[in-house]
Amino acid sequence: MDADIQPHPLTGKRVALGVTGSIAAYKAVSLLRALTKAGASVSVVMTKASTKFVTPMTFEVLSGQSVTTDLFEAHQEMKHLSIPEQADVIIVAPATANFLAKAAVGLADDVLSTMLLTSRCPLIVAPAMDGDMWTHPTVQDHVRTLRSRGVFVLDPEEGPLASGQVAQGRLAGESRILEAVEQTLFPQLDFTGQRVLISAGPTQEAIDPVRYISNRSSGKMGYALAEAARSRGAEVTLVTGPTALTPPAGIRVIPVTTAQEMAAAMAAYFEWSTVVIMAAAVADFRPKEVASHKLKKGGQAVPTLELEQTSDILAMLSAKRTSQILVGFAAETQHLLAHAQTKLAAKGLDLIVANDVTQEGAGFGSDRNAAVILSRTGQQWPLSLRSKSQMAHDILSVIVDFPKSMQGTHTPTVIS
Ligand code: CTP
């Protein structure tokens, strides 16, 4: 072999490819080709429904291995045990809503679902279905359950679907699936030794015992950052306002409600941290007085709320930092770069992630985001619309390179 030609990292890796009954099953053929071309040895396992879309023969010829479709036939060779035992990774692509439900609750009524219960290797799942099914709360619950167990669930892509609908539901592109395989088999551990303190979600500021002021932040970006930092080897503390999200495993989670509680929690872990990322949407104002009883409407004038400003957590941390890298977010509705630049300087940050929350498909509540990262040294990294998980990894890559980009001249800016 030519000394300069490196073998593909997947060379010799054993992949179990599960195919379920979606119209996107035909794309699994091309995925199988790409995996074998990269040098992987692929055993294909098909559900009964998937054989209605593509024949097992197609996969047999292209993988050079017999294809497993039947639990009882497979049972004779114990394939439900031997395939996962030998696999370095299992990929299920496409994964139907039915498959996600079975995997989430642990049903084992065919070879593929039985295999999942016997396997101990990483699992990557690439769903494909109609847009309304993907966004259905039951499906989303199953996705959350699987993710909380460490399953790599790739968000489907937006585009025209078999139903004619244009929505999120298309099988993730082949390159994204291959990237997930590499990320899973060869995790990047460039945050090893780093202690990352992240804030996420909104804060709630009480008006009375039953009412509060808050904002539309879902916490998804902060949680994605926490998960990505942990997967890259960091120790992570996540200070989170109230969200509907399941905290990722392997992370210290500090739940808070108000801006004041968030400030206290961030201050408590600040000295411990080497990197601080304020992804939370902290309330800037809170009611000056909190009514001790529920405000009643009957017979009284409409109450007027007097507000006072909360303290700026980032500016407070910035004033007492030693060597931490400080990263802020700027959620803007206009003059994105100018406002972000002002915040970067005023809060004494190293980096700021500026996002236009009015952009369609991005920002609050969405699974995707688009942003520009600005550094105090004048650099800019535009990040076009992508999943929040991908965005999290891209932000971390900029952070980890930041001290290097300063060429060892990293002197913290302290503001008073
Ligand atoms: N932030 C903070 N403490 C606050 C308010 C905001 O630490 N009391 C942080 C946010 O977590 C974010 C950054 O400061 O990382 C910018 O927040 P943003 O709401 O965009 O800006 P503000 O400073 O609140 O200014 P404005 O609301 O006027 O845009």
Coordinates of C-alpha atoms and ligand atoms in Angstrom, one line a residue:
M1 CA 0.0 0.0 0.0
D2 CA 1.2 3.5 -0.7
A3 CA 2.6 4.9 2.5
D4 CA 0.8 8.2 2.1
I5 CA -2.7 6.6 1.8
Q6 CA -4.3 6.2 5.2
P7 CA -6.9 3.6 5.5
H8 CA -10.4 5.0 6.1
P9 CA -11.2 5.1 9.8
L10 CA -14.1 2.7 9.3
T11 CA -11.9 0.0 7.8
G12 CA -12.5 -3.3 9.6
K13 CA -15.3 -1.9 11.8
R14 CA -18.3 -4.1 12.2
V15 CA -21.6 -2.4 11.7
A16 CA -25.1 -3.8 12.2
L17 CA -27.5 -1.9 9.9
G18 CA -31.1 -2.1 10.9
V19 CA -33.7 -1.2 8.2
T20 CA -37.3 -0.6 9.2
G21 CA -40.5 -0.1 7.1
S22 CA -40.3 3.4 5.8
I23 CA -40.3 4.5 2.1
A24 CA -36.8 5.8 2.9
A25 CA -35.7 2.2 3.2
Y26 CA -34.2 2.5 -0.4
K27 CA -31.8 5.1 1.0
A28 CA -30.4 2.4 3.3
V29 CA -29.0 0.7 0.2
S30 CA -26.9 3.7 -0.6
L31 CA -25.8 3.9 3.0
L32 CA -24.8 0.3 3.0
R33 CA -22.7 1.0 -0.1
A34 CA -21.0 4.0 1.6
L35 CA -20.3 1.9 4.7
T36 CA -18.8 -1.0 2.8
K37 CA -16.8 1.4 0.5
A38 CA -15.4 2.9 3.7
G39 CA -14.1 -0.6 4.6
A40 CA -16.8 -1.5 7.2
S41 CA -18.2 -5.0 7.4
V42 CA -22.0 -4.6 7.5
S43 CA -24.6 -7.1 8.7
V44 CA -28.1 -6.0 7.7
V45 CA -31.1 -6.8 9.8
M46 CA -34.5 -6.0 8.3
T47 CA -38.0 -5.7 9.8
K48 CA -40.8 -7.5 8.0
A49 CA -42.3 -4.2 6.9
S50 CA -39.0 -3.0 5.4
T51 CA -39.0 -6.0 3.0
K52 CA -42.1 -4.6 1.4
F53 CA -40.0 -1.6 0.2
V54 CA -36.6 -3.2 -0.6
T55 CA -35.8 -6.9 -1.0
P56 CA -33.4 -8.6 1.4
M57 CA -31.5 -9.8 -1.8
T58 CA -30.5 -6.3 -2.6
F59 CA -28.8 -5.9 0.8
E60 CA -27.4 -9.5 0.6
V61 CA -25.6 -8.9 -2.7
L62 CA -24.3 -5.5 -1.7
S63 CA -23.1 -6.5 1.8
G64 CA -21.8 -9.9 0.8
Q65 CA -23.5 -11.3 3.9
S66 CA -26.9 -13.0 4.6
V67 CA -29.6 -10.7 5.7
T68 CA -31.6 -11.4 8.9
T69 CA -35.3 -10.8 8.8
D70 CA -37.0 -13.5 10.9
L71 CA -36.5 -13.9 14.6
F72 CA -37.4 -17.6 14.5
E73 CA -35.0 -18.4 11.7
A74 CA -32.4 -16.1 13.2
H75 CA -32.9 -17.9 16.5
Q76 CA -31.4 -21.1 15.1
E77 CA -28.1 -19.3 14.7
M78 CA -28.7 -17.0 17.7
K79 CA -28.3 -14.0 15.4
H80 CA -30.1 -11.8 17.7
L81 CA -27.2 -12.4 20.1
S82 CA -24.3 -12.8 17.8
I83 CA -24.8 -9.8 15.5
P84 CA -24.9 -7.2 18.4
E85 CA -22.2 -9.0 20.3
Q86 CA -19.8 -8.7 17.3
A87 CA -20.9 -5.2 16.2
D88 CA -18.9 -2.1 17.0
V89 CA -22.0 0.1 16.3
I90 CA -25.6 -0.5 15.4
I91 CA -27.3 2.0 13.0
V92 CA -31.0 2.0 12.4
A93 CA -31.8 3.9 9.2
P94 CA -34.5 4.6 8.4
A95 CA -36.2 4.3 11.8
T96 CA -40.0 4.5 11.8
A97 CA -42.2 5.9 14.6
N98 CA -43.1 2.3 15.5
F99 CA -39.4 1.4 15.9
L100 CA -38.8 4.4 18.1
A101 CA -41.7 3.4 20.3
K102 CA -40.5 -0.2 20.6
A103 CA -36.9 0.8 21.3
A104 CA -38.0 3.3 24.0
V105 CA -40.2 0.9 25.9
G106 CA -38.0 -2.2 25.3
L107 CA -40.5 -4.3 23.2
A108 CA -38.8 -7.3 21.6
D109 CA -41.1 -8.8 19.0
D110 CA -38.7 -9.1 16.0
V111 CA -35.0 -9.6 15.4
L112 CA -34.1 -5.9 15.3
S113 CA -35.9 -4.9 18.5
T114 CA -34.6 -8.1 20.3
M115 CA -31.1 -7.3 19.2
L116 CA -31.3 -3.9 20.9
L117 CA -31.9 -5.5 24.2
T118 CA -29.0 -7.8 23.9
S119 CA -26.5 -5.2 22.6
R120 CA -24.1 -3.2 24.6
C121 CA -22.5 -1.2 21.7
P122 CA -23.4 2.3 20.7
L123 CA -26.7 2.8 18.8
I124 CA -27.3 5.4 16.1
V125 CA -30.9 6.0 15.0
A126 CA -31.9 8.0 12.0
P127 CA -35.7 8.5 11.9
A128 CA -37.8 9.1 8.8
M129 CA -41.5 9.7 8.8
D130 CA -44.2 12.1 8.0
G131 CA -43.8 15.6 9.5
D132 CA -46.9 15.4 11.7
M133 CA -45.7 12.0 13.1
W134 CA -42.3 13.4 13.9
T135 CA -43.7 16.3 15.8
H136 CA -46.3 14.2 17.6
P137 CA -45.7 14.4 21.4
T138 CA -45.6 10.6 21.7
V139 CA -42.8 10.3 19.1
Q140 CA -40.9 13.2 20.7
D141 CA -41.3 11.6 24.1
H142 CA -39.7 8.4 22.7
V143 CA -36.9 10.4 21.1
R144 CA -36.2 12.1 24.4
T145 CA -36.2 8.8 26.3
L146 CA -33.7 7.3 23.8
R147 CA -31.4 10.3 23.9
S148 CA -31.5 10.3 27.7
R149 CA -30.1 6.7 27.5
G150 CA -27.2 7.9 25.3
V151 CA -28.7 6.8 21.9
F152 CA -27.5 9.1 19.1
V153 CA -30.8 10.1 17.5
L154 CA -30.3 12.2 14.4
D155 CA -32.9 14.8 13.7
P156 CA -34.6 14.2 10.3
E157 CA -34.2 16.8 7.7
E158 CA -36.8 19.3 6.3
G159 CA -38.0 18.9 2.7
P160 CA -40.6 17.3 0.5
L161 CA -41.9 14.1 2.0
A162 CA -43.6 11.0 0.3
S163 CA -47.0 12.4 1.4
G164 CA -46.4 15.6 -0.6
Q165 CA -46.0 17.6 2.6
V166 CA -43.0 19.8 3.0
A167 CA -41.9 19.3 6.6
Q168 CA -39.2 17.8 8.8
G169 CA -39.2 14.1 8.3
R170 CA -36.7 13.1 5.7
L171 CA -34.0 10.7 6.6
A172 CA -30.8 12.5 7.6
G173 CA -28.3 12.7 4.7
E174 CA -25.8 9.9 4.3
S175 CA -22.9 12.2 5.2
R176 CA -24.6 13.1 8.5
I177 CA -25.1 9.4 9.3
L178 CA -21.5 8.6 8.5
E179 CA -20.3 11.6 10.6
A180 CA -22.4 10.3 13.5
V181 CA -20.7 6.8 13.1
E182 CA -17.3 8.4 13.2
Q183 CA -18.2 10.6 16.1
T184 CA -19.5 7.6 18.0
L185 CA -16.6 5.3 17.3
F186 CA -13.9 7.9 17.6
P187 CA -15.2 10.4 20.1
Q188 CA -13.4 13.7 20.0
L189 CA -12.0 14.3 23.5
D190 CA -10.6 17.8 23.1
F191 CA -12.4 19.0 26.3
T192 CA -10.7 16.5 28.5
G193 CA -9.6 18.3 31.7
Q194 CA -12.0 21.2 31.0
R195 CA -14.7 22.1 33.6
V196 CA -17.5 23.7 31.7
L197 CA -20.2 25.7 33.5
I198 CA -23.3 26.3 31.3
S199 CA -26.5 28.1 32.0
A200 CA -29.7 27.2 30.1
G201 CA -33.3 28.0 29.7
P202 CA -35.4 31.0 30.9
T203 CA -35.8 32.4 34.4
Q204 CA -39.1 33.0 36.1
E205 CA -39.7 36.1 38.2
A206 CA -42.7 35.9 40.5
I207 CA -45.5 38.4 40.5
D208 CA -47.6 36.6 43.1
P209 CA -47.7 32.9 44.2
V210 CA -49.3 31.8 40.9
R211 CA -48.0 34.2 38.3
Y212 CA -44.6 35.1 36.9
I213 CA -42.7 36.9 34.1
S214 CA -40.6 34.7 31.9
N215 CA -39.6 34.3 28.2
R216 CA -39.7 31.9 25.3
S217 CA -36.4 30.2 25.9
S218 CA -36.7 26.4 25.7
G219 CA -33.3 25.6 27.0
K220 CA -32.5 23.4 24.0
M221 CA -29.3 25.2 23.0
G222 CA -27.8 25.1 26.6
Y223 CA -28.7 21.5 27.0
A224 CA -27.1 20.6 23.6
L225 CA -24.0 22.4 24.7
A226 CA -23.9 20.5 27.9
E227 CA -24.3 17.2 26.2
A228 CA -21.7 18.0 23.5
A229 CA -19.1 19.2 26.1
R230 CA -19.6 16.1 28.1
S231 CA -19.3 13.9 25.0
R232 CA -16.0 15.7 24.3
G233 CA -14.5 14.8 27.7
A234 CA -15.5 17.8 29.8
E235 CA -16.8 17.8 33.3
V236 CA -20.0 19.8 33.0
T237 CA -22.2 21.7 35.4
L238 CA -25.5 22.9 34.0
V239 CA -27.4 25.6 35.8
T240 CA -30.9 25.4 34.3
G241 CA -34.0 27.5 34.6
P242 CA -37.4 25.7 34.3
T243 CA -37.6 23.7 31.0
A244 CA -39.4 20.7 29.7
L245 CA -36.1 18.9 28.8
T246 CA -34.7 15.8 30.3
P247 CA -31.2 16.5 31.7
P248 CA -28.5 14.6 29.8
A249 CA -26.8 11.8 31.7
G250 CA -23.4 12.3 33.3
I251 CA -23.8 16.1 34.0
R252 CA -24.2 17.9 37.3
V253 CA -27.5 19.7 37.1
I254 CA -28.4 22.7 39.3
P255 CA -32.1 23.6 38.8
V256 CA -33.0 27.3 39.5
T257 CA -36.0 29.5 39.0
T258 CA -35.1 33.1 39.3
A259 CA -32.3 35.3 37.9
Q260 CA -31.1 35.8 41.4
E261 CA -30.9 32.0 42.0
M262 CA -29.1 31.6 38.7
A263 CA -26.6 34.3 39.6
A264 CA -25.9 32.6 42.9
A265 CA -25.5 29.1 41.3
M266 CA -23.2 30.5 38.6
A267 CA -21.1 32.4 41.2
A268 CA -20.8 29.2 43.3
Y269 CA -19.3 27.2 40.5
F270 CA -17.4 30.0 38.8
E271 CA -14.0 29.3 40.5
W272 CA -14.3 25.6 39.7
S273 CA -14.8 26.3 35.9
T274 CA -12.4 26.8 33.1
V275 CA -15.1 27.7 30.5
V276 CA -18.4 29.5 31.2
I277 CA -21.1 29.6 28.6
M278 CA -24.2 31.7 29.4
A279 CA -26.8 30.3 27.1
A280 CA -29.7 31.2 29.5
A281 CA -32.2 33.8 28.7
V282 CA -32.0 35.6 32.0
A283 CA -34.9 38.0 32.9
D284 CA -33.6 41.5 32.8
F285 CA -36.5 42.8 35.0
R286 CA -38.4 41.4 37.9
P287 CA -41.4 42.8 39.9
K288 CA -40.1 45.0 42.6
E289 CA -42.7 43.6 45.1
V290 CA -43.9 40.0 45.0
A291 CA -47.5 39.8 46.3
S292 CA -47.8 37.3 49.1
H293 CA -51.3 36.3 48.0
K294 CA -52.8 35.8 44.5
L295 CA -53.8 39.2 43.0
K296 CA -57.6 39.2 42.7
K297 CA -59.4 41.0 39.9
G298 CA -62.8 41.6 41.6
G299 CA -63.5 45.1 42.8
Q300 CA -60.0 46.4 42.5
A301 CA -58.2 48.6 40.0
V302 CA -56.0 46.7 37.5
P303 CA -52.7 46.4 39.3
T304 CA -49.6 48.1 37.9
L305 CA -46.4 46.2 38.1
E306 CA -43.4 48.1 39.1
L307 CA -40.2 46.4 37.8
E308 CA -36.6 46.5 38.9
Q309 CA -33.5 45.4 37.0
T310 CA -31.9 42.0 37.8
S311 CA -28.1 42.0 38.1
D312 CA -26.2 41.1 35.0
I313 CA -24.7 37.6 35.7
L314 CA -22.1 37.7 32.9
A315 CA -20.8 41.1 33.9
M316 CA -20.6 40.0 37.5
L317 CA -18.6 36.9 36.6
S318 CA -16.4 38.8 34.2
A319 CA -15.4 41.2 37.0
K320 CA -14.1 38.3 39.1
R321 CA -12.6 36.0 36.6
T322 CA -9.1 34.6 36.7
S323 CA -8.5 32.5 33.6
Q324 CA -11.9 31.3 32.5
I325 CA -13.0 31.6 28.9
L326 CA -16.3 33.5 29.0
V327 CA -18.9 33.0 26.3
G328 CA -22.2 34.9 26.1
F329 CA -25.2 34.7 23.8
A330 CA -26.9 37.6 22.2
A331 CA -30.5 37.0 21.1
E332 CA -31.4 39.9 18.9
T333 CA -34.3 40.9 16.7
Q334 CA -32.4 43.6 14.8
H335 CA -28.9 45.0 14.2
L336 CA -27.5 41.6 15.1
L337 CA -23.8 42.2 14.8
A338 CA -23.7 45.7 16.2
H339 CA -25.7 44.7 19.3
A340 CA -23.6 41.6 19.8
Q341 CA -20.4 43.5 19.5
T342 CA -21.6 46.0 22.1
K343 CA -22.5 43.2 24.6
L344 CA -19.2 41.4 23.9
A345 CA -17.3 44.5 25.0
A346 CA -19.6 45.7 27.8
K347 CA -19.7 42.3 29.5
G348 CA -15.9 41.6 29.0
L349 CA -16.4 38.4 27.1
D350 CA -14.0 36.3 25.0
L351 CA -16.7 35.1 22.6
I352 CA -20.3 35.9 21.9
V353 CA -22.8 33.8 19.9
A354 CA -25.2 36.2 18.2
N355 CA -28.4 34.9 16.8
D356 CA -31.3 36.5 15.1
V357 CA -34.3 35.1 16.9
T358 CA -36.7 36.3 14.3
Q359 CA -35.1 34.1 11.6
E360 CA -37.6 31.4 10.5
G361 CA -36.7 27.9 11.7
A362 CA -34.1 29.1 14.2
G363 CA -34.0 30.4 17.7
F364 CA -36.3 30.0 20.7
G365 CA -38.1 26.7 20.8
S366 CA -36.7 25.4 17.5
D367 CA -34.5 22.4 17.2
R368 CA -32.3 24.4 14.9
N369 CA -30.3 27.6 15.1
A370 CA -28.2 29.9 12.9
A371 CA -25.7 32.3 14.4
V372 CA -22.5 34.3 14.1
I373 CA -19.7 33.9 16.7
L374 CA -17.7 37.0 17.4
S375 CA -14.5 37.1 19.3
R376 CA -13.0 40.0 21.3
T377 CA -10.1 39.8 18.9
G378 CA -12.3 40.7 16.0
Q379 CA -12.7 37.3 14.4
Q380 CA -16.1 36.1 13.1
W381 CA -17.4 32.6 12.5
P382 CA -20.8 32.5 10.6
L383 CA -22.8 29.3 11.3
S384 CA -25.7 28.8 8.9
L385 CA -28.9 27.0 9.9
R386 CA -28.1 23.7 11.5
S387 CA -29.3 21.4 14.3
K388 CA -28.7 22.8 17.8
S389 CA -26.6 19.7 18.5
Q390 CA -24.4 20.4 15.5
M391 CA -24.3 24.1 16.5
A392 CA -23.2 23.1 20.0
H393 CA -20.3 21.1 18.6
D394 CA -19.3 24.0 16.3
I395 CA -19.4 26.5 19.2
L396 CA -17.2 24.2 21.3
S397 CA -14.7 23.9 18.5
V398 CA -14.3 27.6 18.4
I399 CA -14.0 27.8 22.2
V400 CA -11.4 25.1 22.3
D401 CA -9.3 26.8 19.7
F402 CA -9.7 30.3 21.2
P403 CA -6.6 30.3 23.4
K404 CA -4.6 29.0 20.5
S405 CA -6.0 31.7 18.3
M406 CA -4.7 34.2 20.8
Q407 CA -1.2 32.5 20.4
G408 CA -0.7 32.3 24.1
T409 CA -1.4 36.0 24.7
H410 CA -4.7 35.3 26.5
T411 CA -5.1 38.1 29.0
P412 CA -8.5 38.3 30.5
T413 CA -10.3 41.6 30.1
V414 CA -11.7 42.7 33.5
I415 CA -14.4 45.3 33.6
S416 CA -15.5 47.1 36.7
Ligands
CTP1 N1 -27.2 37.8 30.7 C1 -26.8 37.7 32.0 N2 -27.5 38.4 33.0 C2 -28.6 39.1 32.7 C3 -29.1 39.2 31.4 C4 -28.4 38.5 30.4 O1 -25.8 37.1 32.3 N3 -29.3 39.6 33.7 C5 -26.5 37.1 29.7 C6 -27.2 36.2 28.8 O2 -27.2 34.9 29.3 C7 -26.5 36.2 27.5 C8 -26.0 37.7 27.4 O3 -26.0 38.1 28.8 O4 -25.4 35.4 27.5 C9 -26.8 38.6 26.6 O5 -28.1 38.5 27.0 P1 -29.2 39.3 26.2 O6 -30.6 39.0 26.8 O7 -29.1 39.1 24.7 O8 -28.8 40.8 26.4 P2 -29.0 41.8 27.6 O9 -27.7 42.0 28.3 O10 -30.0 41.3 28.5 O11 -29.4 43.1 26.9 P3 -30.8 43.4 26.1 O12 -31.9 42.6 26.8 O13 -30.9 44.9 26.3 O14 -30.6 43.0 24.7

